[in-house]
mmCIF file of C-alpha atoms and ligand atoms in Angstrom:
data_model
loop_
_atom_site.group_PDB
_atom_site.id
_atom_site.type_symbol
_atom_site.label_atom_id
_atom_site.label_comp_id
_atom_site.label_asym_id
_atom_site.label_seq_id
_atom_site.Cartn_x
_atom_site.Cartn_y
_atom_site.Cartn_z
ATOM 1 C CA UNK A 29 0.000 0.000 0.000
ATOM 2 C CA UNK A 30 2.858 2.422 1.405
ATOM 3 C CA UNK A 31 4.697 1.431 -2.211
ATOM 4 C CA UNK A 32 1.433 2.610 -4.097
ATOM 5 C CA UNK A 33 0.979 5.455 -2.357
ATOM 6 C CA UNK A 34 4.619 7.115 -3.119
ATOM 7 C CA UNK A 35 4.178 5.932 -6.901
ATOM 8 C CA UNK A 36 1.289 7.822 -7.383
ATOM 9 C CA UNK A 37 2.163 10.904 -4.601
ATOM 10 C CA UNK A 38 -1.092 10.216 -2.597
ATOM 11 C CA UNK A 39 0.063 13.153 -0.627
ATOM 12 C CA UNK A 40 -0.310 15.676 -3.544
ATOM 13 C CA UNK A 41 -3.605 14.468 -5.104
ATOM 14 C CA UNK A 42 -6.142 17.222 -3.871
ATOM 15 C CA UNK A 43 -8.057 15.857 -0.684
ATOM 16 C CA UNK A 44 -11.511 16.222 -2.616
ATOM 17 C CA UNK A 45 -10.089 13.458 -4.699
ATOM 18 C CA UNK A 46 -8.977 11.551 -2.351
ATOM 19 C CA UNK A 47 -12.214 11.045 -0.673
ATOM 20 C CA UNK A 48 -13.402 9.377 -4.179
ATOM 21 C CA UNK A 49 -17.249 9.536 -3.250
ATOM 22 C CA UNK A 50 -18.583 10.062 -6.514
ATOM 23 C CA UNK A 51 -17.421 8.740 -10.275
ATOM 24 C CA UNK A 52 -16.088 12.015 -11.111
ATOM 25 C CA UNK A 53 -14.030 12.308 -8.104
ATOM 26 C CA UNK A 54 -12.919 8.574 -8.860
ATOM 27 C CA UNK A 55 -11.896 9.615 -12.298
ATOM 28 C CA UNK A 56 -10.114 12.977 -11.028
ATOM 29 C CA UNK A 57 -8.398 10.727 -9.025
ATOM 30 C CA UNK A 58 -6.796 8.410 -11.430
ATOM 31 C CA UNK A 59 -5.727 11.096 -13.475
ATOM 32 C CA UNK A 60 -4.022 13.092 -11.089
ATOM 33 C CA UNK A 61 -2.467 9.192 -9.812
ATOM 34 C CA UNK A 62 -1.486 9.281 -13.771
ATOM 35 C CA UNK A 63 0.128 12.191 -14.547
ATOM 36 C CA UNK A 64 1.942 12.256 -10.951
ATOM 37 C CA UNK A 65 3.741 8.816 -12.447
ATOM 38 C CA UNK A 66 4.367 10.747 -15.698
ATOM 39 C CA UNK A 67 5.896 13.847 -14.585
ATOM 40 C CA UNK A 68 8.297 12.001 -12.165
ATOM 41 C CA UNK A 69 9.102 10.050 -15.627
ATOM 42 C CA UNK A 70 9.276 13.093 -17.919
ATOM 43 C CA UNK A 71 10.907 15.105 -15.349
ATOM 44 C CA UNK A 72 12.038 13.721 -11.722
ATOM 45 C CA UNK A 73 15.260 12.406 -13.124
ATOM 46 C CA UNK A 74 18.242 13.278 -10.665
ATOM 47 C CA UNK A 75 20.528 13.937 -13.582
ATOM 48 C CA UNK A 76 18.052 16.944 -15.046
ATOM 49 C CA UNK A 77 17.920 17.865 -11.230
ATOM 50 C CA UNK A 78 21.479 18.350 -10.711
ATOM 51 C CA UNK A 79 21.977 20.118 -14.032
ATOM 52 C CA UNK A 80 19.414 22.802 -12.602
ATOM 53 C CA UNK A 81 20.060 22.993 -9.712
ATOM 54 C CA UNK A 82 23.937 24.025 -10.259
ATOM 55 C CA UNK A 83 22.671 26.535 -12.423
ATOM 56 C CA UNK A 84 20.485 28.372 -10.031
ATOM 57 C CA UNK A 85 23.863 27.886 -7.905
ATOM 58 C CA UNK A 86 26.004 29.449 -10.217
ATOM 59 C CA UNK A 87 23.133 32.466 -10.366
ATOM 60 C CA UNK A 88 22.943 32.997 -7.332
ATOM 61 C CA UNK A 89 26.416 33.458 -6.483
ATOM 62 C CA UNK A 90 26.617 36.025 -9.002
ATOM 63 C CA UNK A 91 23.874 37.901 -9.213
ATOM 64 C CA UNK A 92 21.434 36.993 -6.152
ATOM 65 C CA UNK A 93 18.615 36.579 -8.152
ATOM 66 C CA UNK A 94 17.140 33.937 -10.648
ATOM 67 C CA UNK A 95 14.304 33.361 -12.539
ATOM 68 C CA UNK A 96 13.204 30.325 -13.412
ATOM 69 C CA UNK A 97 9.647 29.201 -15.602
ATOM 70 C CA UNK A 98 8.153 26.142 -13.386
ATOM 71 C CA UNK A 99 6.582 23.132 -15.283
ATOM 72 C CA UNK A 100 2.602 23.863 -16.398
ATOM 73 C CA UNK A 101 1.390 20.934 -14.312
ATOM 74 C CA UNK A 102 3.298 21.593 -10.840
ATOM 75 C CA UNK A 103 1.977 25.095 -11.322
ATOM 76 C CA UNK A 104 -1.699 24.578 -11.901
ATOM 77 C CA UNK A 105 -1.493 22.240 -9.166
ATOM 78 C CA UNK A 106 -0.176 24.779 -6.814
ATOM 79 C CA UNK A 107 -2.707 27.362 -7.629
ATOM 80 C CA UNK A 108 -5.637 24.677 -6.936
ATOM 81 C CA UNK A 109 -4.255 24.278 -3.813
ATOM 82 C CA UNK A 110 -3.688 28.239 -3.268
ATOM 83 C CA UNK A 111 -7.305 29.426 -4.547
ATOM 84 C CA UNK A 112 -8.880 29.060 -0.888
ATOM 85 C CA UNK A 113 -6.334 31.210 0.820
ATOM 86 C CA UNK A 114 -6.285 33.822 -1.613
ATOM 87 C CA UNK A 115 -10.289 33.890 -1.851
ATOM 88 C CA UNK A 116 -9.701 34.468 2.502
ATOM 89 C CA UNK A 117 -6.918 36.725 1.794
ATOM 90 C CA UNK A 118 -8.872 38.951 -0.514
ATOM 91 C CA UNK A 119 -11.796 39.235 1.611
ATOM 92 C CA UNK A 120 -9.860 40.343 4.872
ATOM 93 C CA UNK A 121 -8.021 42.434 2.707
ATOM 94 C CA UNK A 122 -11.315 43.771 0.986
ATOM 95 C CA UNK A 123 -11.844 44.742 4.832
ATOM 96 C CA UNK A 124 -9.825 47.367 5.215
ATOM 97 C CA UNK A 125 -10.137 50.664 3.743
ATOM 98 C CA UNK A 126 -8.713 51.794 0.675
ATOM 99 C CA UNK A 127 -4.814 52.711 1.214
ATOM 100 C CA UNK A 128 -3.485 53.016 4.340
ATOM 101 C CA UNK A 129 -2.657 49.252 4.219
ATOM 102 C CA UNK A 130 0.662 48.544 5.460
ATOM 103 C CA UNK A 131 2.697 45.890 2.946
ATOM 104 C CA UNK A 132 1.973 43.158 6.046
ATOM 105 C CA UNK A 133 -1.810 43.480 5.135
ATOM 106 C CA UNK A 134 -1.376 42.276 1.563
ATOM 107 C CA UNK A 135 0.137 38.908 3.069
ATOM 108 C CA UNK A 136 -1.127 35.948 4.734
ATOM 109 C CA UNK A 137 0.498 32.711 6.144
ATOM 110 C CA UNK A 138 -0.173 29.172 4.752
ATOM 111 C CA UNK A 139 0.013 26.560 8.197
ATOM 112 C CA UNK A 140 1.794 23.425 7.109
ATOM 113 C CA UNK A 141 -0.777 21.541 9.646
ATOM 114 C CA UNK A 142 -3.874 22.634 7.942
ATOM 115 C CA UNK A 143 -2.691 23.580 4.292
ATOM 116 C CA UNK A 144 -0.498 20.053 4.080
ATOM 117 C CA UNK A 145 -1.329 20.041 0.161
ATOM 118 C CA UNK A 146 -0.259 23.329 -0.476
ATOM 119 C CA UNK A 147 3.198 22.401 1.359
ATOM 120 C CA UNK A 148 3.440 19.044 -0.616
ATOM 121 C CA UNK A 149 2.951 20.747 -3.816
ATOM 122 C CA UNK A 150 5.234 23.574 -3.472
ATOM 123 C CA UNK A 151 8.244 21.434 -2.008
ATOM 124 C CA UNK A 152 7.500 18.950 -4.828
ATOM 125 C CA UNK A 153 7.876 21.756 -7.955
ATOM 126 C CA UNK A 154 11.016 23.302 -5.469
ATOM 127 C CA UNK A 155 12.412 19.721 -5.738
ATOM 128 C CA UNK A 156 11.201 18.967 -9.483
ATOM 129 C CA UNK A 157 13.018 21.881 -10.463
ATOM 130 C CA UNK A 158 15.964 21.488 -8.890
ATOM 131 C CA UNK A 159 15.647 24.478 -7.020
ATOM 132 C CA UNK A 160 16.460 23.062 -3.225
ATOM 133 C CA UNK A 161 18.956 21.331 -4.042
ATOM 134 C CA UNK A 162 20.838 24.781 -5.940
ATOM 135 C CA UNK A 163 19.600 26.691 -2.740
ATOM 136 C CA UNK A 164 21.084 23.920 -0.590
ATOM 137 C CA UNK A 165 24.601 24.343 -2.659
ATOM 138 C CA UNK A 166 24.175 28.350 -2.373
ATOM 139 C CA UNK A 167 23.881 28.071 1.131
ATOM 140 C CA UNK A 168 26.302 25.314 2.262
ATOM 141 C CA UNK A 169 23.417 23.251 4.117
ATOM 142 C CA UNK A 170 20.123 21.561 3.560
ATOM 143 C CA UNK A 171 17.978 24.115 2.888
ATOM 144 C CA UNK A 172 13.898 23.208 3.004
ATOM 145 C CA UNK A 173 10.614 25.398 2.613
ATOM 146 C CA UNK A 174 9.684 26.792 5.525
ATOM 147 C CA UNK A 175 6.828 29.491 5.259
ATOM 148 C CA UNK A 176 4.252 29.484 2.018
ATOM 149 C CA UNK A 177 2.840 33.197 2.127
ATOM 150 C CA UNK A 178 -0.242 34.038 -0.375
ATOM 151 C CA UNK A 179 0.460 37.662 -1.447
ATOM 152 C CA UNK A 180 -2.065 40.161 -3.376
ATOM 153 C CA UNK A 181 -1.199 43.582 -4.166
ATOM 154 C CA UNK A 182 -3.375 45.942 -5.938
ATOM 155 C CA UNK A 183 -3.273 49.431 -6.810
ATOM 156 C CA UNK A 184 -4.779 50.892 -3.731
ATOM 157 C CA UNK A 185 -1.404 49.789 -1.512
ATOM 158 C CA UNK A 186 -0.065 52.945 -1.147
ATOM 159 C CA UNK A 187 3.080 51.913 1.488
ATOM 160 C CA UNK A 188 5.519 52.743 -1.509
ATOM 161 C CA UNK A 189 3.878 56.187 -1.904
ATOM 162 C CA UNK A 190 2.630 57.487 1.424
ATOM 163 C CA UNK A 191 6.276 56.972 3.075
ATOM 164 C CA UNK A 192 6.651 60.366 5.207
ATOM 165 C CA UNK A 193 3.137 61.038 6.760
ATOM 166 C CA UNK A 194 4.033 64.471 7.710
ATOM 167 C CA UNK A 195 5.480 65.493 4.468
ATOM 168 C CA UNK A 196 4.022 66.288 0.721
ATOM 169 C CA UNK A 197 4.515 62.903 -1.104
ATOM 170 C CA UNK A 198 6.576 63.118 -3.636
ATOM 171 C CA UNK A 199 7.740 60.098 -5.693
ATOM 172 C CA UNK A 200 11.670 58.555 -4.779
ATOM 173 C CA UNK A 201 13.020 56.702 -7.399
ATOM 174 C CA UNK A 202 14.189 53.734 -4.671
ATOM 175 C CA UNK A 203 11.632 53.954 -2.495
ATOM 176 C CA UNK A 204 10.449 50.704 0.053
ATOM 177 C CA UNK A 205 14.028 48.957 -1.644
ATOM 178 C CA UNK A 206 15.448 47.589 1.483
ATOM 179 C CA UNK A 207 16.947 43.749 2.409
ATOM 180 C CA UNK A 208 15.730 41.724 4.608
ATOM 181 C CA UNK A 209 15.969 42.565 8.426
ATOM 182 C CA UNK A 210 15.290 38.532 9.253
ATOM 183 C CA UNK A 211 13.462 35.577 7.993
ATOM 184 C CA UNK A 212 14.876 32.749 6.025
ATOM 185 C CA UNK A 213 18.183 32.663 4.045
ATOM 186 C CA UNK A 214 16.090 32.772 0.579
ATOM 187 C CA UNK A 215 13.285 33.847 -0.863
ATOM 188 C CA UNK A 216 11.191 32.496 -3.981
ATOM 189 C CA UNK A 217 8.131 34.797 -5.299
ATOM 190 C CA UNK A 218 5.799 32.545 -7.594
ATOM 191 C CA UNK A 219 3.728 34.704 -10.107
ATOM 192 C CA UNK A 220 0.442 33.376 -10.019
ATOM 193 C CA UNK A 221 -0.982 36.308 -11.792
ATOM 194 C CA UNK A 222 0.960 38.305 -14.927
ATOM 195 C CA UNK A 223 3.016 40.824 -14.252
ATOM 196 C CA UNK A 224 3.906 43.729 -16.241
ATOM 197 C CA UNK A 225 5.780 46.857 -15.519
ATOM 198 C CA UNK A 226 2.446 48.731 -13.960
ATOM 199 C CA UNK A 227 1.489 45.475 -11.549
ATOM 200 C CA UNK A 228 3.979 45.650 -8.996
ATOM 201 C CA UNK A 229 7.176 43.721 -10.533
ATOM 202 C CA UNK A 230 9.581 42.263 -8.211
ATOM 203 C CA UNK A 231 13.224 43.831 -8.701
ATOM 204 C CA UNK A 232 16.850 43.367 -7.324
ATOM 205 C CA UNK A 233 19.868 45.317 -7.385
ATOM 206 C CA UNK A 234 21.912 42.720 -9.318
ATOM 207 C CA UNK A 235 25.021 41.703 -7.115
ATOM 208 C CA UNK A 236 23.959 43.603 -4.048
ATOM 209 C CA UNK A 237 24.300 40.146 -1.965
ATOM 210 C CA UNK A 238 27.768 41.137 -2.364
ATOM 211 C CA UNK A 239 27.934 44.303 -0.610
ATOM 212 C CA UNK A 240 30.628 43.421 2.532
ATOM 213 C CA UNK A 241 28.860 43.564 5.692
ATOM 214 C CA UNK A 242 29.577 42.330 9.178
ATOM 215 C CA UNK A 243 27.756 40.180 11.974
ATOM 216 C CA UNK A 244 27.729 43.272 13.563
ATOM 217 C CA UNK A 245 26.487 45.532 10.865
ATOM 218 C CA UNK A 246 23.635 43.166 10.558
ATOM 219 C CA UNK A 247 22.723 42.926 13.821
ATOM 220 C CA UNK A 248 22.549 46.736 14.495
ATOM 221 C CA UNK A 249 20.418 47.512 11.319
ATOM 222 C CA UNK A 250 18.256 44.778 12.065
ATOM 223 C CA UNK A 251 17.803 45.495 15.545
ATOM 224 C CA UNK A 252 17.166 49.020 14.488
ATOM 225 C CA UNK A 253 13.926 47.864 11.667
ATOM 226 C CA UNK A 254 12.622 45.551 14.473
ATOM 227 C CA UNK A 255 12.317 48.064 16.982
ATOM 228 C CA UNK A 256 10.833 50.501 15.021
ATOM 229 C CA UNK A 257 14.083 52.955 14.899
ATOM 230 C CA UNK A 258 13.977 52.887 10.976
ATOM 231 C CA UNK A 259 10.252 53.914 10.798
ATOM 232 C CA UNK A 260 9.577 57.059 8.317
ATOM 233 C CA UNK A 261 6.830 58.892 10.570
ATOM 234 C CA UNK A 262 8.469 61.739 12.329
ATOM 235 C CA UNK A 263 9.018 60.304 15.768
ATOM 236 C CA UNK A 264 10.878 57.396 14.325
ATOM 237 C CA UNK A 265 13.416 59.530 11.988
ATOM 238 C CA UNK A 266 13.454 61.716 15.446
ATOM 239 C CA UNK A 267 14.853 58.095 17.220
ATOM 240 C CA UNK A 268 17.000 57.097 14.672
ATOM 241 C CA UNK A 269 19.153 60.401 13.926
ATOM 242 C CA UNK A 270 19.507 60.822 18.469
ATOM 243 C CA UNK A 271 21.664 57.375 17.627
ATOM 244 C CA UNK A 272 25.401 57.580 17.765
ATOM 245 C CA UNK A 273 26.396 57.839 14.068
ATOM 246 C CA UNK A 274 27.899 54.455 14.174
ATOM 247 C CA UNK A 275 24.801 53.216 14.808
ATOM 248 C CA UNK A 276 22.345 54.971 12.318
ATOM 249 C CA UNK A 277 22.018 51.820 10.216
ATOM 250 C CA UNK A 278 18.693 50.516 8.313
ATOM 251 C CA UNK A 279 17.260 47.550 6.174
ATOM 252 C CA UNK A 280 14.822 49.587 4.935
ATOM 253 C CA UNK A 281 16.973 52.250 3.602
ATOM 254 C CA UNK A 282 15.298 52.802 0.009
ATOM 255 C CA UNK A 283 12.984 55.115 1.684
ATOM 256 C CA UNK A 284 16.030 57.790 2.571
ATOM 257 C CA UNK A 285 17.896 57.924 -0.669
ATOM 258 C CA UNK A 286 17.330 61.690 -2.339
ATOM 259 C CA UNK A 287 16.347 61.169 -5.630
ATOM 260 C CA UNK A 288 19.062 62.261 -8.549
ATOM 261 C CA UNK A 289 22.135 61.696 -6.172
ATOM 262 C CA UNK A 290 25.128 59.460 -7.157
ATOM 263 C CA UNK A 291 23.425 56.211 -4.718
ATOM 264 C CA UNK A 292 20.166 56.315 -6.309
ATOM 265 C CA UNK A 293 21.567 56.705 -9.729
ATOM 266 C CA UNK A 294 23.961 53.608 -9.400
ATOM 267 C CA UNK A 295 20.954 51.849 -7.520
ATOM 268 C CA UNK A 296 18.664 51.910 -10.290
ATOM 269 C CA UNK A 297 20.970 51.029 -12.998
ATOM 270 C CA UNK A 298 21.873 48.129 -11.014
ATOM 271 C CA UNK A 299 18.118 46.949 -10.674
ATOM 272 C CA UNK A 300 16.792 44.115 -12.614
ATOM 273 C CA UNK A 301 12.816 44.242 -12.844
ATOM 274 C CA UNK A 302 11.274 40.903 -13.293
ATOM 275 C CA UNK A 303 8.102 41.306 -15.536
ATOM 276 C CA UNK A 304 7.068 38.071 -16.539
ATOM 277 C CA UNK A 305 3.946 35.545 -17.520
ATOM 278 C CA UNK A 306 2.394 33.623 -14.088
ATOM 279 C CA UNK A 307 4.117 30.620 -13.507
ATOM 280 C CA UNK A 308 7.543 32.166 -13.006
ATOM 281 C CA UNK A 309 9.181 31.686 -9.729
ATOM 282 C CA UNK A 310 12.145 34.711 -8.748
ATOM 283 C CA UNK A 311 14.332 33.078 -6.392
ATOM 284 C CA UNK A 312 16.667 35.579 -4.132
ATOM 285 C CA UNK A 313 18.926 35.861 -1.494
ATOM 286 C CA UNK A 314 16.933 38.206 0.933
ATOM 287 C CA UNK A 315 20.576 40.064 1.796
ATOM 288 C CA UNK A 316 20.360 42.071 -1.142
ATOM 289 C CA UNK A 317 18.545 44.837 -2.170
ATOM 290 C CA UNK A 318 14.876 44.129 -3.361
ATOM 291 C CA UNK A 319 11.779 45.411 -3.614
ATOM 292 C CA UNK A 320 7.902 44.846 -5.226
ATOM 293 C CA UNK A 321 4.577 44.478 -5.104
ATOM 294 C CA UNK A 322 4.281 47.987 -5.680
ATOM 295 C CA UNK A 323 1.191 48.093 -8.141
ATOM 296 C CA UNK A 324 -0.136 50.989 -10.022
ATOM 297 C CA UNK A 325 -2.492 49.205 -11.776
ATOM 298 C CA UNK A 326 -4.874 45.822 -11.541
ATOM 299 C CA UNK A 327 -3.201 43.323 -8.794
ATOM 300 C CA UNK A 328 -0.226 40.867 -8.850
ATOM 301 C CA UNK A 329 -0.696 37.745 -7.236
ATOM 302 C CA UNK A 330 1.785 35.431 -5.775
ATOM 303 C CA UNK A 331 3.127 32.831 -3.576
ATOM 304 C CA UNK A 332 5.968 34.024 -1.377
ATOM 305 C CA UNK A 333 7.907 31.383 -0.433
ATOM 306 C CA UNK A 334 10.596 31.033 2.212
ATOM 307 C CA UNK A 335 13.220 28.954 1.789
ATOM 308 C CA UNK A 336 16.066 28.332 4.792
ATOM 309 C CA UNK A 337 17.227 26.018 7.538
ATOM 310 C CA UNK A 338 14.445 24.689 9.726
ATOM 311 C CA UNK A 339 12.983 22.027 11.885
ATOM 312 C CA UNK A 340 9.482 20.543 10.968
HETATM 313 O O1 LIG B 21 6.350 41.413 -2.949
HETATM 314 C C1 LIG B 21 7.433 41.662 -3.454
HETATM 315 O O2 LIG B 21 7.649 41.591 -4.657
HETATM 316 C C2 LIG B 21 8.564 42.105 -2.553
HETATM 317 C C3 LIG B 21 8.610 41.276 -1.344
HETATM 318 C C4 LIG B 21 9.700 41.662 -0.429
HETATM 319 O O3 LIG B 21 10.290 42.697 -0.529
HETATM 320 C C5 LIG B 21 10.051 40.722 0.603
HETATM 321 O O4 LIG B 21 9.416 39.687 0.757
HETATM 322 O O5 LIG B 21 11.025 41.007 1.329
#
């Protein structure tokens, strides 16, 4: 029975298929039994694994970033199992009013214990792809999905815009770029919607994983966006210029670059902007400079994924 069920991947047939009650669901289920077997045929062999996998090595080390196109059938399966947390997502987003939504709002958290499908089919295109294993190489250990976020941003976000509440807006050409304060090693965003150059593309300073920085250095600017020191409303710019100089360091620093000086210039040259068709997956190494979701029109959808060392 056990050797059955890892032919066919029980795990990642849907659970409404599972339950075969009807003929339909008895059919559903031994097609998705059949085309599990066939894409581990067409495309679980280790050899095409390794061959990917070293190249999202190799592009990670020099760039930070890469994009990869995931296989039709691991991605419609993924968005099956997505659809009910982004229908809950959108409503409790729906709730609040329009703008004034902080970038949190636009994100929920999948639960390995009660979204086990979504997990299963994630880790299995992550592992498919050869992904894990290049993230595992980049990194030096065994690196495993940890977090699956759903993610919708739409045009009435306005955290990239409405940065100084005491101030007239006016656009920065880096604003909200910033690299990560904590979380997992590595990040990979999953289109599940298009996205052109108006629906919030994800970008990354190409090579900015590079820029030298010290245990210490990270410690003191993450210290600094976790206790609210690198906030933008006045009080918190008041906090974080009484710090010794030494110690006026930020994540989130997009937000305090003047526009047309030497940084921002060099900044936005180096910035790749990843518009591409759903089904793409951005991988990243959350250390360098990034930004998205920053939508001026429609919505972008996706699956943010965190990828890193951790204990089930
Ligand atoms: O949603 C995006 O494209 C950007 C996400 C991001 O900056 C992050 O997860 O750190």
């Amino acid at each position: 029975m056990i050797v059955c069920k890892r032919v066919i991947s029980y795990e990642l047939i849907p659970a409404h298929l599972r339950a075969m009650r009807s003929s339909s669901a008895i059919i559903g289920f031994l097609g998705a039994a059949t085309s599990n077997v066939l894409q581990k045929l067409l495309t679980g062999s280790r050899a095409h694994r390794a061959d990917a996998g070293a190249a999202v090595t190799q592009t990670l080390q020099s760039d930070g970033i890469c994009v990869i196109r995931t296989a039709d059938q691991a991605f419609n399966r993924i968005c099956q199992a997505a659809a009910p947390l982004l229908e809950r997502l959108r409503s409790t987003r729906g709730r609040q009013s329009l703008g004034g939504r902080d970038f949190a709002e636009s994100r929920a958290s999948a639960l390995r214990t009660e979204n086990a499908d979504l997990f299963a089919c994630v880790e299995q295109m992550l592992t498919q792809s050869g992904v894990l294993d290049g993230c595992s190489a980049y990194l030096g250990h065994s690196a495993k999905l940890v977090d699956v976020n759903p993610q919708i941003n739409d045009s009435s976000d306005d955290f990239w815009q409405r940065v100084f509440p005491d101030l007239p807006s006016s656009p920065l050409p880096t604003a909200y770029l910033h690299r990560d304060a904590s979380g997992g090693d590595i990040k990979a965003i999953l289109y599940l919607s298009d996205v052109g150059p108006d629906n919030g593309p994800f970008s990354y300073a190409l090579g900015s994983h590079r820029v030298p920085r010290t245990r210490l250095t990270d410690w003191i600017e993450e210290t600094n966006d976790q206790s609210g020191a690198s906030g933008t409303a006045r009080a918190d710019r008041q906090s974080f210029i009484a710090l010794p100089a030494k110690l006026q360091r930020k994540c989130a620093f997009g937000n305090d670059i003047l526009p047309a000086t030497e940084i921002a210039t060099r900044l936005n040259a180096a910035e790749w902007t990843i518009e591409a068709r759903r089904g793409h997956l951005v991988i990243f190494d959350t250390k360098g400079f990034h930004r998205g979701g920053m939508v001026k029109e429609d919505e972008r959808v996706v699956l943010t994924c965190v990828i890193g060392t951790a204990r089930r």
